Amino acid sequence: MGAMFRSEEMALCQLFIQPEAAYTSVSELGEAGTVQFRDLNPDVNAFQRKFVNEVRRCDEMERKLRYIEAEVHKDGVDVPDVKEPPRAPNPREIIDLEAHLEKTENEILELSHNAVNLKQNYLELTELKHVLEKTEAFFIAQEEIGMDSLTKSLISDEAGGQQAATRGRLGFVAGVVQRERVPAFERMLWRISRGNVFLRRAELDKPLEDPTSGNEIYKTVFVAFFQGEQLKSRIKKVCTGFHASLYPCPPSNTERQDMVKGVRTRLEDLNMVLNQTRDHRQRVLASVAKELASWSIMVRKMKAIYHTLNLFNMDVTKKCLIGECWVPTADLPNVQKALADGSNACGSSIPSFLNCIETDEEPPTFNRTNRFTRGFQTLIDSYGVSSYRECNPALYTIITFPFLFAVMFGDLGHGCIMAMFGAWMVIKEVSLAAKKSNNEIWNIFFAGRYIILLMGCFSMYTGLVYNDIFSKSMNIFGSTWFVPYDNDTLEKNPSLTLDPKASYINRPYFIGIDPIWQSADNKIIFLNSYKMKLSIIFGVIHMIFGVCMSVVNYNFFKRRYSIILEFIPQIVFLCLLFLYMVFMMFYKWIAYSTFATDEAYKQGCAPSVLILFINMMLFSSNEPEPGCKEFMFEGQGTLQRVFVLVALCCIPVMLFGKPLYLLSVSKKKQSKPEHSNGSVNQSIEMQEQTDISEAGQTQAAKPAPHSHEDEPFSEIMIHQAIHTIEYVLSTISHTASYLRLWALSLAHAELSEVLWDMVLAFGLRDPTYVGGIKLYVAFCFWALFTLAILVMMEGLSAFLHTLRLHWVEFMSKFFSGLGYIFQPFCFKTILENNDEE
């Protein structure tokens, strides 16, 4: 957990790599995934960098891979996943891979081109067959209705019937056109001929396949009868405009039958060739699909390497590549090993080496996580990345987040459902992660599987404390209430009111809430008071813990003056007001009971904590009831006035303490005399840095976020005033904000009870066999509403409110969140991002 307490220490390093070893060294660093490179050529255009040609080669290979992948998916060939991703190919293998991709692309292109030509021929022959078959019915119908000798002689024209040969004879044009264009096609023929074209058409029952796209198209066979050469040319132009295909159609029945037989024979032969071509294409694509995933990974790694090399700079002798990168100090041996492996892989005689340099630049923030802690770290980073070496809230969020969620979602049954869902994802995480779903909601759930598991487990615990399982109580330890009524009285009364002031209470319950409260009329009143006080107690403790965490930052960044001038007045202000209110709650629970001998400390005389707190802040008082005391103990009024006055005195300390201290230190620094002796001068400067530096060391090791020493006093004063006003006001508002724990817990319990009484109880009231059917239906609806509303919607609501309590109420006490995330050059991350895209 040391890595989660604060971000890891980073070092800015220079890499000196020989040009022949640059590719393999960067490849090894990409496999290790421990360095974040900086761009040393920010002013150089992307098209003018050293390795731009290699990047273009990778782009061309990616284009070929995309084409091959599209063809593979078009034919429905499965691409097997790679069990172990291959490493980036060495420069010699790149040439072989490029040639192999070129050969594969050309082979698939040739197969595709041949298949398109064959399909085009098959389509034309199929359309010709339909034209011959459909026009046969047209001519038979014409002969049945009787045609005059002129028409018969015209149709039997020796030129094939498509040409209107001589004057007085009719010609015809036969072909196919797309079905959706038929109405417009028919209107156009009518307009150009002024109604002198006789059009017959018949729709094809089965769709035809487009040779280029493979889509299904529906077509219609038509025959247009006309007279005259001029009209014939117009009809052909219209057919060309509507992309209609014209086919020869013999006028005689015998010739048509012979032609149909010939077309069918050619179709059978062509179909055989198409099947053989398709089988050969399938074999080629199946062999390519086995290597497609490996090729894609190798090309992506190559491209990433060359993009990274473009960030490097060439030294003046052009014999060495220089790069700068951020490296976690714990991973420096791994980086040195990767450089050595890269040099050995290419056989370089001159080793590459690494040099750590000092810098004033803010290092990136890197928190090393595992599968369990990654989800909690993501919650924190979603609000803001921690400043470098700042205390990391994610470590404490592992416990506080599911606990505060469970306070609002306290139900043993609902928590069990959530815990089982989270446990299923955790147990099956290897197989579920391998599926790589594109469903965004599922990916969010799976990324937070450990959070869901903990939230479910904590909700089961708070549900046990609330004694609440699907809105019903469990009688595990019996009841500690003794009701002074007989059974006859209890049966005749519809409800029972439990009075804490009564004397029939025996002892406190073992754990949680007594199950007898389930039958009480004042159950909601009791739970309101109980959960409201719990929410304030947990909220104040949570905020105090957040303020105490600021001490860790102050001590680490050598800002110990802030402990006295900021932390102490803040914690005193918070404790004297709100922790004191928590103390009054506990004192009230302990001091006032039914067993108290003093009448002033009986249950009915207990003063309201809220009224006491309001009177404390307003310096006022209320008249107590007869026989009762205004305060809980002697001297409470005086103590409260002292607390308020001390808390008010803390405000000017928070407001003026830090600015005045920095002003005095700045004046002291300016008044120091300069000595000619260099050693004396250096010692004075070192002493000043010890007094006022927030870091104490170079910023690369321990930088100081929010350093104000070099700012003018007016800006420091304005910043501190804003910070003080924000803290004082937020202390009050944040304490009230924790009441959402009470509100959502009460709403969840009441909604669960309403759902039970109005849905499931409908099937439980009928004792007959019909009641079994009703119960079956009611249970289905109850289970559906429980999962959809109480578990999903209420769970999401409680999650968001818990997130707000951590982001605003807790983290604002010590968290600045001004850092930027460490993004190492890692092949695994690059491949995962490409898969998501």
mmCIF file of C-alpha atoms in Angstrom, residues 211-458:
data_model
loop_
_atom_site.group_PDB
_atom_site.id
_atom_site.type_symbol
_atom_site.label_atom_id
_atom_site.label_comp_id
_atom_site.label_asym_id
_atom_site.label_seq_id
_atom_site.Cartn_x
_atom_site.Cartn_y
_atom_site.Cartn_z
ATOM 1 C CA PRO A 211 -21.700 -7.891 -58.285
ATOM 2 C CA THR A 212 -19.860 -4.942 -56.735
ATOM 3 C CA SER A 213 -21.508 -4.445 -53.348
ATOM 4 C CA GLY A 214 -23.189 -7.828 -52.888
ATOM 5 C CA ASN A 215 -26.501 -6.165 -51.976
ATOM 6 C CA GLU A 216 -29.841 -7.540 -53.126
ATOM 7 C CA ILE A 217 -31.598 -5.584 -55.876
ATOM 8 C CA TYR A 218 -35.105 -6.061 -57.189
ATOM 9 C CA LYS A 219 -35.653 -5.622 -60.944
ATOM 10 C CA THR A 220 -38.517 -5.603 -63.440
ATOM 11 C CA VAL A 221 -38.562 -7.014 -67.004
ATOM 12 C CA PHE A 222 -40.111 -4.721 -69.610
ATOM 13 C CA VAL A 223 -40.913 -4.751 -73.350
ATOM 14 C CA ALA A 224 -41.597 -1.445 -75.102
ATOM 15 C CA PHE A 225 -43.332 -1.546 -78.505
ATOM 16 C CA PHE A 226 -42.874 1.454 -80.789
ATOM 17 C CA GLN A 227 -42.839 2.575 -84.408
ATOM 18 C CA GLY A 228 -40.085 4.521 -86.116
ATOM 19 C CA GLU A 229 -36.348 4.914 -85.865
ATOM 20 C CA GLN A 230 -36.548 8.304 -84.170
ATOM 21 C CA LEU A 231 -38.674 6.945 -81.359
ATOM 22 C CA LYS A 232 -36.326 3.990 -80.994
ATOM 23 C CA SER A 233 -33.326 6.245 -80.363
ATOM 24 C CA ARG A 234 -35.300 8.223 -77.781
ATOM 25 C CA ILE A 235 -36.316 5.048 -75.959
ATOM 26 C CA LYS A 236 -32.701 3.867 -75.838
ATOM 27 C CA LYS A 237 -31.587 7.208 -74.388
ATOM 28 C CA VAL A 238 -34.244 6.934 -71.691
ATOM 29 C CA CYS A 239 -33.103 3.383 -70.931
ATOM 30 C CA THR A 240 -29.526 4.617 -70.629
ATOM 31 C CA GLY A 241 -30.588 7.426 -68.276
ATOM 32 C CA PHE A 242 -32.465 5.016 -66.011
ATOM 33 C CA HIS A 243 -29.590 2.468 -66.079
ATOM 34 C CA ALA A 244 -31.820 -0.117 -67.706
ATOM 35 C CA SER A 245 -30.075 -3.114 -69.278
ATOM 36 C CA LEU A 246 -31.237 -3.999 -72.823
ATOM 37 C CA TYR A 247 -31.026 -7.572 -74.101
ATOM 38 C CA PRO A 248 -31.676 -9.181 -77.540
ATOM 39 C CA CYS A 249 -34.956 -11.043 -77.773
ATOM 40 C CA PRO A 250 -35.730 -13.124 -80.906
ATOM 41 C CA PRO A 251 -39.239 -12.634 -82.290
ATOM 42 C CA SER A 252 -40.012 -16.274 -82.960
ATOM 43 C CA ASN A 253 -40.904 -18.789 -80.268
ATOM 44 C CA THR A 254 -38.433 -21.394 -81.576
ATOM 45 C CA GLU A 255 -35.494 -19.043 -81.510
ATOM 46 C CA ARG A 256 -36.389 -17.907 -78.005
ATOM 47 C CA GLN A 257 -36.555 -21.471 -76.712
ATOM 48 C CA ASP A 258 -33.184 -22.310 -78.272
ATOM 49 C CA MET A 259 -31.676 -19.161 -76.802
ATOM 50 C CA VAL A 260 -33.072 -19.961 -73.333
ATOM 51 C CA LYS A 261 -31.503 -23.413 -73.451
ATOM 52 C CA GLY A 262 -28.137 -21.955 -74.405
ATOM 53 C CA VAL A 263 -28.340 -19.358 -71.628
ATOM 54 C CA ARG A 264 -29.164 -21.982 -69.003
ATOM 55 C CA THR A 265 -26.229 -24.121 -70.078
ATOM 56 C CA ARG A 266 -23.883 -21.158 -69.805
ATOM 57 C CA LEU A 267 -25.336 -20.297 -66.381
ATOM 58 C CA GLU A 268 -24.626 -23.780 -65.076
ATOM 59 C CA ASP A 269 -21.033 -23.630 -66.308
ATOM 60 C CA LEU A 270 -20.585 -20.139 -64.886
ATOM 61 C CA ASN A 271 -22.093 -21.182 -61.559
ATOM 62 C CA MET A 272 -19.555 -24.007 -61.312
ATOM 63 C CA VAL A 273 -16.715 -21.566 -61.974
ATOM 64 C CA LEU A 274 -18.115 -19.173 -59.371
ATOM 65 C CA ASN A 275 -18.242 -21.915 -56.744
ATOM 66 C CA GLN A 276 -14.654 -22.892 -57.460
ATOM 67 C CA THR A 277 -13.582 -19.245 -57.272
ATOM 68 C CA ARG A 278 -15.459 -18.798 -53.994
ATOM 69 C CA ASP A 279 -13.844 -21.889 -52.486
ATOM 70 C CA HIS A 280 -10.387 -20.726 -53.503
ATOM 71 C CA ARG A 281 -11.080 -17.273 -52.039
ATOM 72 C CA GLN A 282 -12.260 -18.852 -48.783
ATOM 73 C CA ARG A 283 -9.069 -20.895 -48.511
ATOM 74 C CA VAL A 284 -6.904 -17.833 -49.149
ATOM 75 C CA LEU A 285 -8.793 -15.681 -46.630
ATOM 76 C CA ALA A 286 -8.795 -18.462 -44.014
ATOM 77 C CA SER A 287 -5.017 -18.720 -44.223
ATOM 78 C CA VAL A 288 -4.686 -14.933 -44.031
ATOM 79 C CA ALA A 289 -7.082 -14.691 -41.048
ATOM 80 C CA LYS A 290 -4.761 -16.846 -38.917
ATOM 81 C CA GLU A 291 -2.022 -14.218 -39.157
ATOM 82 C CA LEU A 292 -4.151 -11.075 -39.429
ATOM 83 C CA ALA A 293 -4.250 -10.281 -35.688
ATOM 84 C CA SER A 294 -0.491 -10.767 -35.336
ATOM 85 C CA TRP A 295 0.203 -8.574 -38.357
ATOM 86 C CA SER A 296 -2.030 -5.813 -36.973
ATOM 87 C CA ILE A 297 -0.268 -5.853 -33.592
ATOM 88 C CA MET A 298 3.165 -5.804 -35.193
ATOM 89 C CA VAL A 299 2.306 -2.862 -37.461
ATOM 90 C CA ARG A 300 0.785 -0.893 -34.583
ATOM 91 C CA LYS A 301 3.887 -1.440 -32.486
ATOM 92 C CA MET A 302 6.105 -0.379 -35.373
ATOM 93 C CA LYS A 303 4.115 2.797 -35.903
ATOM 94 C CA ALA A 304 4.196 3.617 -32.167
ATOM 95 C CA ILE A 305 7.981 3.134 -32.123
ATOM 96 C CA TYR A 306 8.558 5.487 -35.039
ATOM 97 C CA HIS A 307 6.183 8.086 -33.565
ATOM 98 C CA THR A 308 8.198 7.921 -30.355
ATOM 99 C CA LEU A 309 11.504 8.202 -32.207
ATOM 100 C CA ASN A 310 10.194 11.411 -33.786
ATOM 101 C CA LEU A 311 10.181 12.873 -30.273
ATOM 102 C CA PHE A 312 13.953 12.330 -30.026
ATOM 103 C CA ASN A 313 16.611 14.821 -31.013
ATOM 104 C CA MET A 314 19.822 14.189 -32.921
ATOM 105 C CA ASP A 315 22.998 15.463 -31.295
ATOM 106 C CA VAL A 316 25.369 17.792 -33.128
ATOM 107 C CA THR A 317 27.632 14.949 -34.292
ATOM 108 C CA LYS A 318 24.603 13.037 -35.669
ATOM 109 C CA LYS A 319 25.983 9.880 -34.092
ATOM 110 C CA CYS A 320 23.538 9.652 -31.212
ATOM 111 C CA LEU A 321 19.817 10.053 -30.560
ATOM 112 C CA ILE A 322 18.873 11.952 -27.407
ATOM 113 C CA GLY A 323 15.523 11.548 -25.683
ATOM 114 C CA GLU A 324 14.034 12.818 -22.443
ATOM 115 C CA CYS A 325 11.515 10.927 -20.366
ATOM 116 C CA TRP A 326 9.897 10.762 -16.955
ATOM 117 C CA VAL A 327 10.664 7.533 -15.120
ATOM 118 C CA PRO A 328 9.552 6.309 -11.678
ATOM 119 C CA THR A 329 12.726 6.019 -9.647
ATOM 120 C CA ALA A 330 11.748 2.494 -8.639
ATOM 121 C CA ASP A 331 11.748 1.469 -12.330
ATOM 122 C CA LEU A 332 15.144 2.914 -13.239
ATOM 123 C CA PRO A 333 16.820 -0.549 -13.173
ATOM 124 C CA ASN A 334 14.130 -1.863 -15.528
ATOM 125 C CA VAL A 335 14.751 0.998 -17.953
ATOM 126 C CA GLN A 336 18.488 0.398 -17.911
ATOM 127 C CA LYS A 337 17.908 -3.297 -18.547
ATOM 128 C CA ALA A 338 15.586 -2.485 -21.469
ATOM 129 C CA LEU A 339 18.245 -0.235 -23.016
ATOM 130 C CA ALA A 340 20.869 -2.943 -22.626
ATOM 131 C CA ASP A 341 18.568 -5.555 -24.187
ATOM 132 C CA GLY A 342 17.834 -3.223 -27.092
ATOM 133 C CA SER A 343 21.528 -2.673 -27.780
ATOM 134 C CA ASN A 344 22.279 -6.392 -27.591
ATOM 135 C CA ALA A 345 19.369 -7.253 -29.895
ATOM 136 C CA CYS A 346 20.824 -5.232 -32.768
ATOM 137 C CA GLY A 347 24.435 -6.102 -31.982
ATOM 138 C CA SER A 348 25.488 -2.538 -31.220
ATOM 139 C CA SER A 349 29.011 -2.264 -29.901
ATOM 140 C CA ILE A 350 28.353 1.040 -28.089
ATOM 141 C CA PRO A 351 25.894 0.677 -25.198
ATOM 142 C CA SER A 352 23.044 3.107 -24.615
ATOM 143 C CA PHE A 353 22.954 4.831 -21.264
ATOM 144 C CA LEU A 354 20.610 6.834 -19.067
ATOM 145 C CA ASN A 355 21.336 10.045 -17.174
ATOM 146 C CA CYS A 356 19.101 11.602 -14.500
ATOM 147 C CA ILE A 357 18.867 15.397 -14.641
ATOM 148 C CA GLU A 358 17.404 17.995 -12.292
ATOM 149 C CA THR A 359 14.502 20.175 -13.346
ATOM 150 C CA ASP A 360 12.053 22.721 -11.942
ATOM 151 C CA GLU A 361 9.220 21.292 -14.026
ATOM 152 C CA GLU A 362 6.310 19.617 -12.273
ATOM 153 C CA PRO A 363 6.656 15.828 -12.690
ATOM 154 C CA PRO A 364 3.639 13.696 -13.646
ATOM 155 C CA THR A 365 1.660 11.856 -11.026
ATOM 156 C CA PHE A 366 1.924 8.071 -10.986
ATOM 157 C CA ASN A 367 0.080 5.875 -8.504
ATOM 158 C CA ARG A 368 0.890 2.215 -9.004
ATOM 159 C CA THR A 369 -2.324 0.199 -8.840
ATOM 160 C CA ASN A 370 -3.494 -3.380 -9.191
ATOM 161 C CA ARG A 371 -6.809 -4.925 -10.226
ATOM 162 C CA PHE A 372 -8.312 -4.214 -6.807
ATOM 163 C CA THR A 373 -7.181 -0.620 -6.297
ATOM 164 C CA ARG A 374 -7.517 0.544 -9.919
ATOM 165 C CA GLY A 375 -11.241 1.253 -9.648
ATOM 166 C CA PHE A 376 -10.873 3.410 -6.528
ATOM 167 C CA GLN A 377 -7.971 5.321 -8.070
ATOM 168 C CA THR A 378 -10.117 6.001 -11.134
ATOM 169 C CA LEU A 379 -12.800 7.545 -8.903
ATOM 170 C CA ILE A 380 -10.269 10.018 -7.519
ATOM 171 C CA ASP A 381 -8.662 10.783 -10.887
ATOM 172 C CA SER A 382 -12.101 11.495 -12.368
ATOM 173 C CA TYR A 383 -12.316 14.528 -10.072
ATOM 174 C CA GLY A 384 -8.699 15.615 -10.407
ATOM 175 C CA VAL A 385 -5.261 14.086 -10.598
ATOM 176 C CA SER A 386 -3.298 14.456 -7.389
ATOM 177 C CA SER A 387 -0.460 16.911 -7.386
ATOM 178 C CA TYR A 388 2.971 15.346 -7.475
ATOM 179 C CA ARG A 389 3.731 13.491 -4.201
ATOM 180 C CA GLU A 390 0.521 14.775 -2.667
ATOM 181 C CA CYS A 391 -1.331 12.523 -0.241
ATOM 182 C CA ASN A 392 -3.531 10.187 -2.296
ATOM 183 C CA PRO A 393 -7.188 9.965 -1.128
ATOM 184 C CA ALA A 394 -7.747 6.669 -3.008
ATOM 185 C CA LEU A 395 -6.142 4.644 -0.215
ATOM 186 C CA TYR A 396 -8.752 5.731 2.344
ATOM 187 C CA THR A 397 -11.560 5.693 -0.193
ATOM 188 C CA ILE A 398 -11.250 1.883 -0.326
ATOM 189 C CA ILE A 399 -12.948 1.763 3.090
ATOM 190 C CA THR A 400 -14.858 5.027 3.443
ATOM 191 C CA PHE A 401 -16.538 4.900 0.010
ATOM 192 C CA PRO A 402 -18.342 1.553 0.377
ATOM 193 C CA PHE A 403 -19.130 2.328 4.020
ATOM 194 C CA LEU A 404 -20.847 5.667 3.343
ATOM 195 C CA PHE A 405 -22.629 4.049 0.416
ATOM 196 C CA ALA A 406 -23.850 1.285 2.699
ATOM 197 C CA VAL A 407 -25.184 3.805 5.225
ATOM 198 C CA MET A 408 -27.562 5.038 2.498
ATOM 199 C CA PHE A 409 -28.162 1.580 0.976
ATOM 200 C CA GLY A 410 -28.498 -0.412 4.195
ATOM 201 C CA ASP A 411 -30.536 -3.490 3.326
ATOM 202 C CA LEU A 412 -29.305 -7.040 3.842
ATOM 203 C CA GLY A 413 -31.269 -8.417 0.881
ATOM 204 C CA HIS A 414 -30.396 -5.695 -1.615
ATOM 205 C CA GLY A 415 -26.779 -5.700 -0.452
ATOM 206 C CA CYS A 416 -26.644 -9.476 -0.966
ATOM 207 C CA ILE A 417 -27.863 -9.067 -4.571
ATOM 208 C CA MET A 418 -25.207 -6.429 -5.239
ATOM 209 C CA ALA A 419 -22.478 -8.465 -3.544
ATOM 210 C CA MET A 420 -23.343 -11.573 -5.568
ATOM 211 C CA PHE A 421 -23.216 -9.571 -8.805
ATOM 212 C CA GLY A 422 -19.824 -8.120 -7.862
ATOM 213 C CA ALA A 423 -18.513 -11.515 -6.732
ATOM 214 C CA TRP A 424 -19.584 -13.081 -10.042
ATOM 215 C CA MET A 425 -17.650 -10.443 -11.999
ATOM 216 C CA VAL A 426 -14.595 -10.879 -9.754
ATOM 217 C CA ILE A 427 -14.587 -14.679 -10.018
ATOM 218 C CA LYS A 428 -15.127 -14.626 -13.805
ATOM 219 C CA GLU A 429 -12.965 -11.569 -14.463
ATOM 220 C CA VAL A 430 -10.437 -13.380 -16.682
ATOM 221 C CA SER A 431 -13.038 -14.809 -19.054
ATOM 222 C CA LEU A 432 -15.185 -11.655 -18.970
ATOM 223 C CA ALA A 433 -12.202 -9.412 -19.718
ATOM 224 C CA ALA A 434 -11.291 -11.565 -22.724
ATOM 225 C CA LYS A 435 -14.682 -10.940 -24.379
ATOM 226 C CA LYS A 436 -13.996 -7.192 -24.868
ATOM 227 C CA SER A 437 -17.585 -5.991 -25.042
ATOM 228 C CA ASN A 438 -18.493 -2.713 -26.762
ATOM 229 C CA ASN A 439 -21.347 -2.064 -24.324
ATOM 230 C CA GLU A 440 -20.316 1.063 -22.420
ATOM 231 C CA ILE A 441 -22.562 0.396 -19.405
ATOM 232 C CA TRP A 442 -21.209 -3.128 -19.004
ATOM 233 C CA ASN A 443 -17.625 -1.866 -19.271
ATOM 234 C CA ILE A 444 -18.311 0.635 -16.464
ATOM 235 C CA PHE A 445 -19.763 -2.091 -14.238
ATOM 236 C CA PHE A 446 -16.886 -4.449 -14.966
ATOM 237 C CA ALA A 447 -14.237 -1.776 -14.306
ATOM 238 C CA GLY A 448 -15.804 -1.179 -10.880
ATOM 239 C CA ARG A 449 -16.396 -4.842 -9.996
ATOM 240 C CA TYR A 450 -14.383 -4.662 -6.766
ATOM 241 C CA ILE A 451 -16.171 -1.454 -5.774
ATOM 242 C CA ILE A 452 -19.547 -3.136 -6.349
ATOM 243 C CA LEU A 453 -18.432 -6.169 -4.334
ATOM 244 C CA LEU A 454 -17.357 -4.044 -1.369
ATOM 245 C CA MET A 455 -20.467 -1.865 -1.563
ATOM 246 C CA GLY A 456 -22.621 -5.008 -1.454
ATOM 247 C CA CYS A 457 -20.709 -6.494 1.493
ATOM 248 C CA PHE A 458 -20.849 -3.242 3.490
#
